[in-house]
Coordinates of C-alpha atoms in Angstrom, one line a residue:
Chain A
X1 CA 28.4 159.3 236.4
X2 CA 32.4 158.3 235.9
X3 CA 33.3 158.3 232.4
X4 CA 36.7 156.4 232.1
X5 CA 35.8 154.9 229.6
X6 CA 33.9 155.3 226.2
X7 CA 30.0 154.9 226.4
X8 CA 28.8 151.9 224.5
X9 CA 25.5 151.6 223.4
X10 CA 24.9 148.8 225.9
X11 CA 25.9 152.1 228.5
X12 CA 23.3 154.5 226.7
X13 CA 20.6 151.5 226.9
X14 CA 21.2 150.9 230.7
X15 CA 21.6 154.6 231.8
X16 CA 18.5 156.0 233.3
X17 CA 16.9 159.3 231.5
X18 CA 17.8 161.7 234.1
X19 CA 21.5 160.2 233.1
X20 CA 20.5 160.3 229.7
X21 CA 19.8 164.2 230.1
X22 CA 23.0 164.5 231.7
X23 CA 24.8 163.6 229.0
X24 CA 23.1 165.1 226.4
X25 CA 23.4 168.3 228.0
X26 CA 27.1 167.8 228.3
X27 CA 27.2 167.1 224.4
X28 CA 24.5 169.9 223.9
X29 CA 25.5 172.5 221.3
X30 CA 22.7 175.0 222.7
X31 CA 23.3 174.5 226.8
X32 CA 27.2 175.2 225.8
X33 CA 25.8 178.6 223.8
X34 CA 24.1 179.4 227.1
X35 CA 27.0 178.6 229.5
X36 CA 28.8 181.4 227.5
X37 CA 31.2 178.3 226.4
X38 CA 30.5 178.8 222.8
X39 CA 30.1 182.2 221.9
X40 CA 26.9 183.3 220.2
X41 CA 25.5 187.2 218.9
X42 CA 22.9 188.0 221.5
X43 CA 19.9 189.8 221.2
X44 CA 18.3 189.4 224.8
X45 CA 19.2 187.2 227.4
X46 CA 17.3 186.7 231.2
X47 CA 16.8 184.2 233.7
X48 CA 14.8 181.9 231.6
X49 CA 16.3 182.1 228.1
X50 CA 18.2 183.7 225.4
X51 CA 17.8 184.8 222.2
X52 CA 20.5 184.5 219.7
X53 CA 21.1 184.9 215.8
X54 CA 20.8 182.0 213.8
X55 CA 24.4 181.7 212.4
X56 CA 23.3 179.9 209.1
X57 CA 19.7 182.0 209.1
X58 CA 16.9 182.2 206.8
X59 CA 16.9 185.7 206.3
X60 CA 18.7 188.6 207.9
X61 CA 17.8 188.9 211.3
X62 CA 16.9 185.5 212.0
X63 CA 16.3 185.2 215.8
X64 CA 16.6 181.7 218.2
X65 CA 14.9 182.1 221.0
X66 CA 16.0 179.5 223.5
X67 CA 15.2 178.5 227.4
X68 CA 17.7 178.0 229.3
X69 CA 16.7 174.8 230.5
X70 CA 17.7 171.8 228.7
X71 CA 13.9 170.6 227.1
X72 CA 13.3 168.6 224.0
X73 CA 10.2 169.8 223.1
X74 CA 7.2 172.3 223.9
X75 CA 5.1 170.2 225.6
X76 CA 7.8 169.7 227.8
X77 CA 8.1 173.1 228.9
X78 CA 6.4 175.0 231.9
X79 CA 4.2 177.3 231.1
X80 CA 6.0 180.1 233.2
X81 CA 8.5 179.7 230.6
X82 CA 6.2 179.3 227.3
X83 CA 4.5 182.8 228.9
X84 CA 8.2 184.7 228.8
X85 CA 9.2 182.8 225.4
X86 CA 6.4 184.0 223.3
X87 CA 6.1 187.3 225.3
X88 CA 9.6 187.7 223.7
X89 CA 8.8 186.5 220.3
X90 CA 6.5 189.2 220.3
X91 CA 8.5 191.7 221.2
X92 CA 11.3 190.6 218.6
X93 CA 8.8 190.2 215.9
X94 CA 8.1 193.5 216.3
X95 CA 11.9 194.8 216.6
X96 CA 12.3 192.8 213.5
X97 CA 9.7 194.8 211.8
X98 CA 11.0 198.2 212.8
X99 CA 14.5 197.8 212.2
X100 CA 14.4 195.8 208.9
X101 CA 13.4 196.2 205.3
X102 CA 11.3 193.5 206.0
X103 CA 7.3 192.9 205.7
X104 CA 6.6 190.3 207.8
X105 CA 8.2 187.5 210.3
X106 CA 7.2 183.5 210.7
X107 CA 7.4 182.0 214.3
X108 CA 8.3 178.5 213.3
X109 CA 8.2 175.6 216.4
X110 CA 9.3 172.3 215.2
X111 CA 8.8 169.5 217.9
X112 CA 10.3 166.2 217.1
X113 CA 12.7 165.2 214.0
X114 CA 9.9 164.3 211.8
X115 CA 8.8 168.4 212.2
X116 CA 12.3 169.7 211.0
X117 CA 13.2 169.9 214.6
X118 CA 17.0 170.1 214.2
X119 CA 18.6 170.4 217.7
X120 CA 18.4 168.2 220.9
X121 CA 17.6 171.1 222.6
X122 CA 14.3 173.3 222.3
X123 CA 14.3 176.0 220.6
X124 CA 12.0 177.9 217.8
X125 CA 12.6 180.4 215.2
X126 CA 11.3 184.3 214.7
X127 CA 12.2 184.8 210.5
X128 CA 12.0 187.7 208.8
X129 CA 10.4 187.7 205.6
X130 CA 9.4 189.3 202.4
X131 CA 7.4 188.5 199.6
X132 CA 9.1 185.8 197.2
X133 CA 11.8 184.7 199.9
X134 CA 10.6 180.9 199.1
X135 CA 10.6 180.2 202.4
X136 CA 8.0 178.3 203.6
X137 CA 6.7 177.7 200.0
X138 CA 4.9 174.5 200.6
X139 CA 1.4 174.6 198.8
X140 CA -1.1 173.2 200.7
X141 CA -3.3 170.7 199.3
X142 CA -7.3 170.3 199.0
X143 CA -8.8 167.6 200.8
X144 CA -11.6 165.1 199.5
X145 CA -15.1 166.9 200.7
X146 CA -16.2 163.8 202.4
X147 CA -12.9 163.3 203.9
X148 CA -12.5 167.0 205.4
X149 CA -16.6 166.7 206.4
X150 CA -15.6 163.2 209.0
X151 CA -12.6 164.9 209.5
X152 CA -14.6 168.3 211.0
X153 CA -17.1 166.7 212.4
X154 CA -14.7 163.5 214.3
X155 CA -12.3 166.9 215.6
X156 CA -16.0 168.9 216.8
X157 CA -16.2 166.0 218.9
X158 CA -13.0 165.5 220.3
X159 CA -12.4 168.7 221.0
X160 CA -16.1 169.3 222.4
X161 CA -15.3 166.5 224.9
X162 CA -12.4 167.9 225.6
X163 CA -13.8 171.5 226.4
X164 CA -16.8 170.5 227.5
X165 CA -16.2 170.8 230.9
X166 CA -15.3 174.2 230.9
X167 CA -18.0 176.5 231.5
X168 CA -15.3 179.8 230.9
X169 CA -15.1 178.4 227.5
X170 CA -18.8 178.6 227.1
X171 CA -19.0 176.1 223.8
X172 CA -21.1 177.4 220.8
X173 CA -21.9 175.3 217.7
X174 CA -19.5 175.0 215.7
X175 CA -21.5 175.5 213.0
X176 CA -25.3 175.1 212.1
X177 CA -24.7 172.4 209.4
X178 CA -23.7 169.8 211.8
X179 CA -25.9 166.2 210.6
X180 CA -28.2 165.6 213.1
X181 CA -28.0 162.1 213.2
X182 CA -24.3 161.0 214.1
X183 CA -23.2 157.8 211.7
X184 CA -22.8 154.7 214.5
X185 CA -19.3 153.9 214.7
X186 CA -18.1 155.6 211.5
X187 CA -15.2 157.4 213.7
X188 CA -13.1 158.6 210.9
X189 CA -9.1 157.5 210.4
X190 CA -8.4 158.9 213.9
X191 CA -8.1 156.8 217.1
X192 CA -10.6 158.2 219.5
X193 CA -8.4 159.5 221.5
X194 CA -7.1 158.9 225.2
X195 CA -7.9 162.9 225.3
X196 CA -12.0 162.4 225.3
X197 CA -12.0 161.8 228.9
X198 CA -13.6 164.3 230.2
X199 CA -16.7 162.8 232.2
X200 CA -14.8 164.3 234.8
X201 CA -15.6 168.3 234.6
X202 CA -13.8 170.0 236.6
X203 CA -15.4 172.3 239.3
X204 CA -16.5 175.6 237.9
X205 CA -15.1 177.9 240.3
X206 CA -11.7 176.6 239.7
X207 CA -12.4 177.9 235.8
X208 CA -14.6 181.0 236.7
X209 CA -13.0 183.9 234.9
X210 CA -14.6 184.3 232.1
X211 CA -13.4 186.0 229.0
X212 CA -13.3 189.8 230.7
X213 CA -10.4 188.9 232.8
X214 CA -7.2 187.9 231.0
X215 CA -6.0 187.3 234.2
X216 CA -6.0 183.8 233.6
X217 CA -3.8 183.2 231.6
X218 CA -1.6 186.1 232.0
X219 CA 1.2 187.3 234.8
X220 CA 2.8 184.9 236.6
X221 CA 1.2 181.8 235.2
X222 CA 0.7 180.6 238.7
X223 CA -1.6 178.0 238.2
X224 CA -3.0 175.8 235.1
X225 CA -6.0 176.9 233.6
X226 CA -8.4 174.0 234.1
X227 CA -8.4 173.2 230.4
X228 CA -4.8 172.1 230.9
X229 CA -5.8 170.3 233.8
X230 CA -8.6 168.2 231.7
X231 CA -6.2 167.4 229.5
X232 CA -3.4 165.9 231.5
X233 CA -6.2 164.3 233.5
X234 CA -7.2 163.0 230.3
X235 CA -3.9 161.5 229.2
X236 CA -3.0 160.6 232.3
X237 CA -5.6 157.8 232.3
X238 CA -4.9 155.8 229.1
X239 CA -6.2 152.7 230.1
X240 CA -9.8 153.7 230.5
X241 CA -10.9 153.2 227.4
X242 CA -14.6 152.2 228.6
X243 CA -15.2 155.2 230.1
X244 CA -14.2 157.0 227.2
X245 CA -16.4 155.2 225.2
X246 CA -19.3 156.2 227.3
X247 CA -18.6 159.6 227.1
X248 CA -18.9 159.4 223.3
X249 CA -21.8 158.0 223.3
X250 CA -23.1 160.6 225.4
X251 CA -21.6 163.6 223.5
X252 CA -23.5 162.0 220.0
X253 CA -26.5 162.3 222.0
X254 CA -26.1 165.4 223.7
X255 CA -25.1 166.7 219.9
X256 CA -28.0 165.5 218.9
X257 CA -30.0 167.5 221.2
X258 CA -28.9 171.4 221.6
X259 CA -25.0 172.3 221.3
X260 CA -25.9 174.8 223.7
X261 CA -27.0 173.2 226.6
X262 CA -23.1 172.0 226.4
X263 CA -21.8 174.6 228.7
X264 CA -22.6 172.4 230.9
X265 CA -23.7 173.2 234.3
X266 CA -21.2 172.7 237.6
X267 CA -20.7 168.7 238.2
X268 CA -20.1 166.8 241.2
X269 CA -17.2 165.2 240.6
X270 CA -14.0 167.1 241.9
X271 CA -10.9 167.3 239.9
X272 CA -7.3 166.8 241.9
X273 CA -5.0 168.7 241.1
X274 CA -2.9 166.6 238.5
X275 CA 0.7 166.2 238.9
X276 CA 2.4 169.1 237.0
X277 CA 3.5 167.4 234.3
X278 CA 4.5 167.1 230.5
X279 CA 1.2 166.1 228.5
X280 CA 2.6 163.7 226.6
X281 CA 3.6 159.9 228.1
X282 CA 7.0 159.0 229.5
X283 CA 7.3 156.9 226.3
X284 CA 5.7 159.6 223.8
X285 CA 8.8 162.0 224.8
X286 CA 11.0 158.9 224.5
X287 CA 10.4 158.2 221.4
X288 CA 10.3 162.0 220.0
X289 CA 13.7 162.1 221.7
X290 CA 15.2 159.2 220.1
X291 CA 14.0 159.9 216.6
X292 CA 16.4 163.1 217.1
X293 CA 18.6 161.8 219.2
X294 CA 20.7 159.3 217.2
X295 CA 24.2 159.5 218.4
X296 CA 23.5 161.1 221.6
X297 CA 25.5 164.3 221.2
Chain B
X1 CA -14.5 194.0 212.1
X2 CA -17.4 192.4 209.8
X3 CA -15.2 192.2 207.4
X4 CA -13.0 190.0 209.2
X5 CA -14.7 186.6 208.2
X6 CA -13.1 185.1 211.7
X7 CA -15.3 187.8 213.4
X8 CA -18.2 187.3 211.0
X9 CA -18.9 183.5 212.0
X10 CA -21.2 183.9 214.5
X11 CA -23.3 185.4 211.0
X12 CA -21.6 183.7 208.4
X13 CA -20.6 179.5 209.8
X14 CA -18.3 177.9 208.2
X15 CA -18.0 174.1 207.7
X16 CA -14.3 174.6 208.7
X17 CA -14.6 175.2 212.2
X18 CA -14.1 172.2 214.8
X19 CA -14.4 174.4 217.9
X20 CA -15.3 177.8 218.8
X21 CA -15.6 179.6 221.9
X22 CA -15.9 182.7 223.4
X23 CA -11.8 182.6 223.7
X24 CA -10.9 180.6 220.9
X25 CA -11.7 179.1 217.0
X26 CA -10.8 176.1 215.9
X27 CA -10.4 175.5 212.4
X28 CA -9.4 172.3 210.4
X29 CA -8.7 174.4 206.9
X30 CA -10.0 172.6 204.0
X31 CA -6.4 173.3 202.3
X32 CA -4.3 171.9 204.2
X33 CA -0.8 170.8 204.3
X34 CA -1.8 167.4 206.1
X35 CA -4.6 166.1 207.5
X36 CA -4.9 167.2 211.2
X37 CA -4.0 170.6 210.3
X38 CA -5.6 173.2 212.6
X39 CA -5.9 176.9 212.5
X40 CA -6.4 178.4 215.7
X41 CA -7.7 182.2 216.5
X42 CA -7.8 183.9 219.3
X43 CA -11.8 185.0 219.4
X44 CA -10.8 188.6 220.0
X45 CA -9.4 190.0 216.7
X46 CA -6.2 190.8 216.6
X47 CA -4.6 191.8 212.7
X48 CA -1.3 190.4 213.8
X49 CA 0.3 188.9 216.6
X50 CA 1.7 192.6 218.2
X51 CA -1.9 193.5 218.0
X52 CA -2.3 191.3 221.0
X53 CA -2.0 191.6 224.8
X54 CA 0.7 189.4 226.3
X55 CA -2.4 187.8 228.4
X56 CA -3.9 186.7 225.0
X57 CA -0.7 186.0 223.4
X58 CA -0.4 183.3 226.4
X59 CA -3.6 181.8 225.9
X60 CA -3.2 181.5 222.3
X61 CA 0.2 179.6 222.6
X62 CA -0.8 177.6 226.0
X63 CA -3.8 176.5 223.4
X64 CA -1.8 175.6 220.3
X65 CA 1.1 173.9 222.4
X66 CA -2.2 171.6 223.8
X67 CA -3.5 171.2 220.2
X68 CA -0.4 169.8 219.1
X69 CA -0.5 167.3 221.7
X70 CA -3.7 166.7 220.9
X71 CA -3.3 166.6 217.2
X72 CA 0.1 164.7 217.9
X73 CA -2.7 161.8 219.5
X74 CA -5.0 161.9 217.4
X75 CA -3.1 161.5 214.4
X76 CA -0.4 159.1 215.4
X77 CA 1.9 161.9 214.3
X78 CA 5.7 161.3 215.0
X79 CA 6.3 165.1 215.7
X80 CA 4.0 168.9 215.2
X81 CA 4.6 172.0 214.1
X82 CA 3.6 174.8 215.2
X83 CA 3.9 178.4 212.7
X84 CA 2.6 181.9 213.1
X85 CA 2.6 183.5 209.7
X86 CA 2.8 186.8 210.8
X87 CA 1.5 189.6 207.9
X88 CA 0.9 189.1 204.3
X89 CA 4.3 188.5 203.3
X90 CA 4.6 185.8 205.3
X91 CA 1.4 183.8 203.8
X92 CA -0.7 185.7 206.1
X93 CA -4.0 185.0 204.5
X94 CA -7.0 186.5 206.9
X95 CA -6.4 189.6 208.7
X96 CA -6.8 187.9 211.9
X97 CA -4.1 186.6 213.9
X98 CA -4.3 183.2 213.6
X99 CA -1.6 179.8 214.9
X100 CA -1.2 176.7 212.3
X101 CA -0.8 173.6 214.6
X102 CA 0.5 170.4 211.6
X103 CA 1.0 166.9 212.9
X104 CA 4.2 165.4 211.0
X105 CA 5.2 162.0 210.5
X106 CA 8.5 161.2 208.4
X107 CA 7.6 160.2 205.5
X108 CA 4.8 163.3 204.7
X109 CA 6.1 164.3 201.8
X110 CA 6.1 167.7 203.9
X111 CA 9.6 169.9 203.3
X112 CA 9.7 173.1 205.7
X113 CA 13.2 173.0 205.8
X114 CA 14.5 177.0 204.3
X115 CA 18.0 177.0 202.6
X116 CA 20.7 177.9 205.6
X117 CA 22.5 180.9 204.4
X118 CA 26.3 182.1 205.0
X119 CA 26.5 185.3 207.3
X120 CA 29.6 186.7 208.0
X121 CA 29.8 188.0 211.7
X122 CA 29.8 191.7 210.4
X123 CA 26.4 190.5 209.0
X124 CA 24.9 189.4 212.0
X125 CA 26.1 192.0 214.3
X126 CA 24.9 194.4 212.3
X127 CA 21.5 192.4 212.3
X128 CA 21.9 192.4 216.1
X129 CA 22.3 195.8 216.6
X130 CA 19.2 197.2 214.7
X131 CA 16.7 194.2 216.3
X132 CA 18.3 195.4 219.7
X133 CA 18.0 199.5 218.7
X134 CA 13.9 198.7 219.0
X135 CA 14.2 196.0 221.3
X136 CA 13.1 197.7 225.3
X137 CA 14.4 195.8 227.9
X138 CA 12.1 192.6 228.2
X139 CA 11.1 192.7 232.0
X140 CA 10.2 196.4 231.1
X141 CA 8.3 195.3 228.1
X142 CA 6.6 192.2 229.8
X143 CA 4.7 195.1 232.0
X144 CA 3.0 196.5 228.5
X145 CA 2.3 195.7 225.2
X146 CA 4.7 196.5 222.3
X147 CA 4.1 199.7 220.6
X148 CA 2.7 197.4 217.5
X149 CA 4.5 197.8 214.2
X150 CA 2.0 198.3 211.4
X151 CA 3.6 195.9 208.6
X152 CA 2.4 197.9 205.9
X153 CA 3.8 201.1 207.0
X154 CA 6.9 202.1 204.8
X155 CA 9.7 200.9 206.8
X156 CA 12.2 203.8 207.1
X157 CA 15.9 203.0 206.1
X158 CA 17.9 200.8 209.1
X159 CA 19.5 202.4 211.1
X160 CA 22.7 199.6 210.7
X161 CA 24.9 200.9 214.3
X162 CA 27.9 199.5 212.3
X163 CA 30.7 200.1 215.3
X164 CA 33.5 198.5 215.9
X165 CA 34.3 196.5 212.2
X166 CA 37.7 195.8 213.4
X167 CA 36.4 193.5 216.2
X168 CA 34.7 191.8 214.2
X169 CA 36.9 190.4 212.5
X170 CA 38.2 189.0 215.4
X171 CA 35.2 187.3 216.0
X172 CA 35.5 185.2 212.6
X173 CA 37.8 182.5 214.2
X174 CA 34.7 181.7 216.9
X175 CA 32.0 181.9 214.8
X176 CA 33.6 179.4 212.2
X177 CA 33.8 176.8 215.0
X178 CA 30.4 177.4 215.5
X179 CA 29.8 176.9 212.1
X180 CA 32.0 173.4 212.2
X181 CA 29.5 172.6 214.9
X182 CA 26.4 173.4 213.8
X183 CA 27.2 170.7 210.5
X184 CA 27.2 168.1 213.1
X185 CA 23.7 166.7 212.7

């Protein structure tokens, strides 16, 4: 990518995003931190990231933790990564609590602009905190009862699609005051969304360890659980709106019926193995990106 | 644990939670700080997040990091959050371990933003030092568990390792450019 000359917009809006990465990374404060070409005050560095102090912190002891690789946001990330980032939150955390006259920490992940999310590159925060610091002072608010009852029951739906498949996540009610009868086609303020697509379970053995084994999840993160897999499957396929819409009407019926008899038994239709890939669309991450973005470095 | 009401729901429901399993809760708080705000706990209870194995710290963040996506959908949210208060003093407010997944949009009224504070190098280094003093190497560490801090133990004095001042100041000039950086926005 030659760069005699200056980049004009018309440039940016032609360039590809792989060339857009390029040259945000060039511009980017954080991938310059971790080339060692802007210094920084470690506090653990590997392979996969680094943590540093927050120069302008929040409280003594701030800690960034950072990957190494150039991503915008979480969803973004592999989850060999996410696994070593939070491992070492953890373990900073918990230095943070032994070293400092301190009483508590906050693990703060901010994707997007709109979240507070100030730096093209990902990164979150591990804050130490007291009593009466004012951070993180925002009150929350009470919501309208009928409000927060669609709300609860529109999510138990969602969400019970969306596990439903899983027989390692063996569903139980969510809770025993769930109406009966579901209101026809009073879907609350939410779009259903592209997520309820899960008509296609995936096959139990793929899922069978069951809560004993952390195994999982844990070590070397080799492959997705099968929840993941549902849901990129399920965003994946956008367009199929009808499907979805079936499924629903399913679910009100099966919830009708016995939550139980939700973990469900092994299906017939096999899964494939999705494409590895962020669980957001190409255009999602676009648009998170340029809310941030602005000048491009 | 019955007095841990997140252990107690199998006994005592609450018309709070969207999802439970024998992994996970699902919560949608009915004090929230926008609508679409989730609480998730690992089933397992854990009092904070030391308490818990770096299996089920995975799970817990593979989860949240998929709710946010989720609530991020569902929502039409224009970014999410995603915040461990971790002990009382940071708004801990059950004794469980617990991740707050928040869809955010731009005009939410919502301000998490803290008030970025001066810290000379000195400052920092010294902060470095004492986090590093109980920090054990991190492959080492990824094989076990931390030895947990309780947060309400007394925290003995910090042991500040305040070497080499003189360097520091050296360090000044560097960590000003960072500074002149970091106002870029």
């Amino acid at each position: 990518m030659a760069e005699e000359r200056e980049l004009t917009e018309e440039d940016l809006k032609n360039m590809s995003p792989e060339e857009l990465l390029e040259l945000q990374k060039k511009n980017c404060i954080f991938c310059r931190i971790i080339s060692g070409e802007i210094p920084s005050t470690e506090v653990y560095s590997d392979d996969e990231l680094l943590c540093i102090l927050d120069i302008n912190p929040a409280a003594k002891g701030h800690v960034l933790v950072i990957p190494k690789q150039h991503y915008q946001i979480l969803p973004q990330i592999p989850k060999e990564a996410i696994a070593k980032m939070f491992a070492a939150a953890q373990h900073i955390s918990n230095a943070q609590l032994k070293s400092l006259p301190i009483e508590g920490t906050t693990i703060f992940v901010a994707n997007g602009a709109a979240a507070g999310q100030r730096s093209p590159h990902f990164l979150f925060h591990v804050i130490p905190r007291n009593r009466g610091d004012g951070l993180f002072s925002q009150e929350p608010k009470e919501f309208p009862e009928q409000q927060h009852r669609e709300l609860v029951r529109g999510l138990s739906i969602q969400f019970g699609k969306l596990f439903k498949a899983v027989p390692s996540l063996a569903v139980s009610p969510p809770h025993s005051s769930s109406p009966p009868a579901v209101v026809s086609s009073s879907e609350p303020k939410m779009k259903p969304a592209e997520l309820a697509e899960s008509a296609m379970p995936v096959e139990p053995s793929e899922s069978s360890k069951p809560s004993e084994s952390p195994e999982t999840g844990g070590k070397e993160v080799e492959e997705e659980s099968p929840l993941e897999r549902d849901i990129e499957e399920a965003e994946q396929e956008e367009d199929e709106k009808e499907e979805m819409e079936e499924a629903e009407e399913e679910i009100k019926s099966e919830s009708v019926r016995q939550p139980q008899q939700q973990h469900s038994k092994p299906q017939h239709s096999q899964q494939q193995q999705p494409a590895r890939k962020s669980s957001l669309t190409r255009s999602q991450l676009d648009d998170i990106a340029n809310l941030f973005t602005g000048g491009r470095g | 644990m019955t007095d841990c009401p997140i252990c107690a729901l199998a006994e005592k429901p609450s018309d709070e939670v969207v999802f439970s399993s024998d992994r996970m809760i699902i919560t949608a708080p009915k004090k929230g700080l926008a609508l679409g705000h989730l609480q998730l706990f690992p089933r397992k209870h854990a009092t904070i997040l030391e308490h818990l194995s770096k299996e089920e710290l995975f799970e817990l963040f593979s989860t949240a990091n998929l709710l946010s996506s989720a609530v991020f959908q569902l929502f039409q949210a224009q970014g999410t959050n995603i915040i461990v208060q971790n002990g009382i003093a940071a708004g801990q407010a059950i004794a469980h371990t617990s991740v707050h997944i928040l869809p955010r949009k731009q005009d939410d009224g919502l301000d998490l933003q803290w008030e970025m504070k001066q810290s000379p190098a000195a400052e920092l280094e010294e902060a470095a030092s004492a986090i590093k003093s109980q920090l054990i190497p991190l492959d080492m560490a990824l094989q076990q568990k931390p030895e947990p801090a309780t947060i309400d133990e007394k925290r003995p004095e910090p042991q500040a390792i305040a070497h080499g001042k003189d360097e520091k100041t050296g360090k000044e000039k560097v960590n000003y450019m960072l500074k002149q950086l970091h106002r870029v926005p």
